[in-house]
Coordinates of C-alpha atoms in Angstrom, one line a residue:
X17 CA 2.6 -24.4 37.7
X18 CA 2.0 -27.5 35.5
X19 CA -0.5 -29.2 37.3
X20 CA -4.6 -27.9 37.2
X21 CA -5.3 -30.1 40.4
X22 CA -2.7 -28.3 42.6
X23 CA -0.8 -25.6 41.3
X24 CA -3.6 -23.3 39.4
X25 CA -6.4 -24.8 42.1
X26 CA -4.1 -23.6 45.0
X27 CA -3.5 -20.3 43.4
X28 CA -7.4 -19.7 42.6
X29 CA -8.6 -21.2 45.9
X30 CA -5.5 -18.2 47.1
X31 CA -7.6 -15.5 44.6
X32 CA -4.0 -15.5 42.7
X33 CA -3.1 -15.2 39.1
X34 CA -1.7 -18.6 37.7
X35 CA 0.0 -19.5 34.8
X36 CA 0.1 -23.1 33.4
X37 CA 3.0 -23.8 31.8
X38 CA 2.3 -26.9 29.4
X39 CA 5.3 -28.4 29.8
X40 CA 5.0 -30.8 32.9
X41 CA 1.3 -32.8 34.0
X42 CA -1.7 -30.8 32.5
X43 CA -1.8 -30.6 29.0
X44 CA -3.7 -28.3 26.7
X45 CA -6.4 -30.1 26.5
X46 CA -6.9 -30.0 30.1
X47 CA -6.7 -26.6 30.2
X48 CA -9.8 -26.4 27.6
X49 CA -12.1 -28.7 30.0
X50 CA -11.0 -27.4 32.9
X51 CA -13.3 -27.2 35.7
X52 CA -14.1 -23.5 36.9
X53 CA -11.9 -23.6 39.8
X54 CA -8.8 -25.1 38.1
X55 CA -8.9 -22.8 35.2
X56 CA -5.5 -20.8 35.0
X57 CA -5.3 -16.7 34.2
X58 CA -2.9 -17.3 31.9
X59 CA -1.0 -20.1 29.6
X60 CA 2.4 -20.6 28.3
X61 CA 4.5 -23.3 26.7
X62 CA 7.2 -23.4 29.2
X63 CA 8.9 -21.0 31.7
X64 CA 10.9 -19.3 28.8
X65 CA 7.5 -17.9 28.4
X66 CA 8.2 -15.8 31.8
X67 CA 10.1 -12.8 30.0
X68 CA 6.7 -12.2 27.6
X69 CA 3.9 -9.7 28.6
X70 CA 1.2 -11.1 30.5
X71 CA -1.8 -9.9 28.3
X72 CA 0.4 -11.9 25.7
X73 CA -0.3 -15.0 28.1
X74 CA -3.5 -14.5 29.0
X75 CA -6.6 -16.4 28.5
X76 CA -8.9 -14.4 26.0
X77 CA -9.9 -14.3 22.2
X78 CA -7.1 -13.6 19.9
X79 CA -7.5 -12.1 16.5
X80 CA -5.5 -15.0 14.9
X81 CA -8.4 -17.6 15.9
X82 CA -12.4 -17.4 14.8
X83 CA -13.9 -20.2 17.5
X84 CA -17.4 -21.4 17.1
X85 CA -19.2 -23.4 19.2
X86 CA -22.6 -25.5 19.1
X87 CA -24.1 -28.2 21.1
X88 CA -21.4 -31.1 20.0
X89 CA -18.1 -29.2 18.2
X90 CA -16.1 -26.4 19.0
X91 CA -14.8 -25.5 15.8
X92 CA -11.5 -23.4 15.2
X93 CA -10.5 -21.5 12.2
X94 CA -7.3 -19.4 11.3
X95 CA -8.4 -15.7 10.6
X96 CA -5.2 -15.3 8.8
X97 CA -3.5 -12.7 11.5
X98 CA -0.4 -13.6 13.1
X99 CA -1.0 -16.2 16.1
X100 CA 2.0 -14.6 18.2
X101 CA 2.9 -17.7 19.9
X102 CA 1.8 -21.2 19.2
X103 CA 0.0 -21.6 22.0
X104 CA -2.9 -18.2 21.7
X105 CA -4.3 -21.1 19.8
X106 CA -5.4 -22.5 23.2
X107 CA -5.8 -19.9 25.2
X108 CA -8.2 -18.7 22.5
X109 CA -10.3 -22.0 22.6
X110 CA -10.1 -22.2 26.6
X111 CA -11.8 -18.8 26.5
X112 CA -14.3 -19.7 24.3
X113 CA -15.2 -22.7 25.5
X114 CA -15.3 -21.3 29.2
X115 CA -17.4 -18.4 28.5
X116 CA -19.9 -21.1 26.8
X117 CA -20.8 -22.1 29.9
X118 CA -19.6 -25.9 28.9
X119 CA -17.9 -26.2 32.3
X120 CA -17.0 -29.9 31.3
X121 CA -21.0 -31.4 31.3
X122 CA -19.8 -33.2 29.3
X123 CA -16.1 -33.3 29.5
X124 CA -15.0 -35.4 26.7
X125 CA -18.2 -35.6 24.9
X126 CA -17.5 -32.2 23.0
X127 CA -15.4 -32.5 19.9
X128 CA -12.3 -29.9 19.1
X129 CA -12.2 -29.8 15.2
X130 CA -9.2 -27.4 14.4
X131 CA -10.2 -26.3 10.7
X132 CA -6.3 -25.1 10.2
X133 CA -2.2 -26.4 9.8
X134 CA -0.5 -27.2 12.5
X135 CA 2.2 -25.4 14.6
X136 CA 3.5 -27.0 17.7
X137 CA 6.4 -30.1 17.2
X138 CA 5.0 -31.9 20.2
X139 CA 0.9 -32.4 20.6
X140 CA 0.9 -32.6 24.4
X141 CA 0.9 -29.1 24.1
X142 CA -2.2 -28.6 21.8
X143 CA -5.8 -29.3 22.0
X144 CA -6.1 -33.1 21.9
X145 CA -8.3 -34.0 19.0
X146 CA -7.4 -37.4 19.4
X147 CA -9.1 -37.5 23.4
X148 CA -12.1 -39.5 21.6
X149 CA -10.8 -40.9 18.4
X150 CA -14.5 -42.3 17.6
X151 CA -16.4 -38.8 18.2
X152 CA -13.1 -36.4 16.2
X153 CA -13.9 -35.1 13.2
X154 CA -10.3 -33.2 11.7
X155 CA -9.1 -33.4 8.0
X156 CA -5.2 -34.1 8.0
X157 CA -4.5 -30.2 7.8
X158 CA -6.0 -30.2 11.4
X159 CA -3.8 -31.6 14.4
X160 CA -2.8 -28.6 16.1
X161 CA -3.3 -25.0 14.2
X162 CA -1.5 -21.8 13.4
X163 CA -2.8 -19.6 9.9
X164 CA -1.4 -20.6 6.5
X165 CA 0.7 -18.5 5.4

């Protein structure tokens, strides 16, 4: 589905896989701050993303991404493997910052620093540094991220 609020809630609420396809209502950065029970099983672009595996999709650490995280940042750095897919970038981060126990206390409060180049032509489907332009700290390398190459 593409919305947290109905599609992956209704599926979790169910005790059925979802996938969030970042192409329609939720965004990535959604998906990152979700709340426990609207927090999808896996994440894709679009439905193209159908025909790839599902541990491809999933929501987990990926080699490609080092996350840290502290008390204000969640900090995200290209390990110089291949990302896959532009979007393991997120899935990465959502895992991270799920398992950190954040569970959205608070919310927006947290900035997402992405410490590498971008690689998705459209932000709405990346992290959203920008949520709170006062409290983002990103050098111009930063917007959305993929390793140099």
């Amino acid at each position: 589905g593409d919305r947290l609020d109905t599609d992956i809630a209704g599926a979790n609420a169910a005790g059925l896989p979802s996938l969030l396809v970042l192409c329609g209502v939720s965004t990535a950065d959604d998906s990152v701050r979700a709340g426990v029970g609207l927090r999808p099983t896996y994440i894709a672009r679009d439905l193209r993303s159908l025909s790839a595996g599902a541990d491809t999709l999933r929501v987990g650490p990926h080699p490609a991404w080092h996350i840290d995280i502290d008390s204000a940042v969640v900090t995200v750095r290209s390990t110089g493997s291949d990302p896959v897919d532009e979007v393991s970038v997120v899935r990465a981060v959502a895992s991270a910052v799920w398992n950190a126990g954040l569970d959205g206390e608070p919310r927006r409060a947290h900035r997402i620093r992405m410490a590498a180049a971008a690689g998705v032509p459209d932000g709405r489907h990346m992290v959203d540094v920008h949520t709170e332009p006062q409290m983002v700290s990103h050098d111009r390398r930063s917007s959305i991220a993929r390793p140099a190459s």
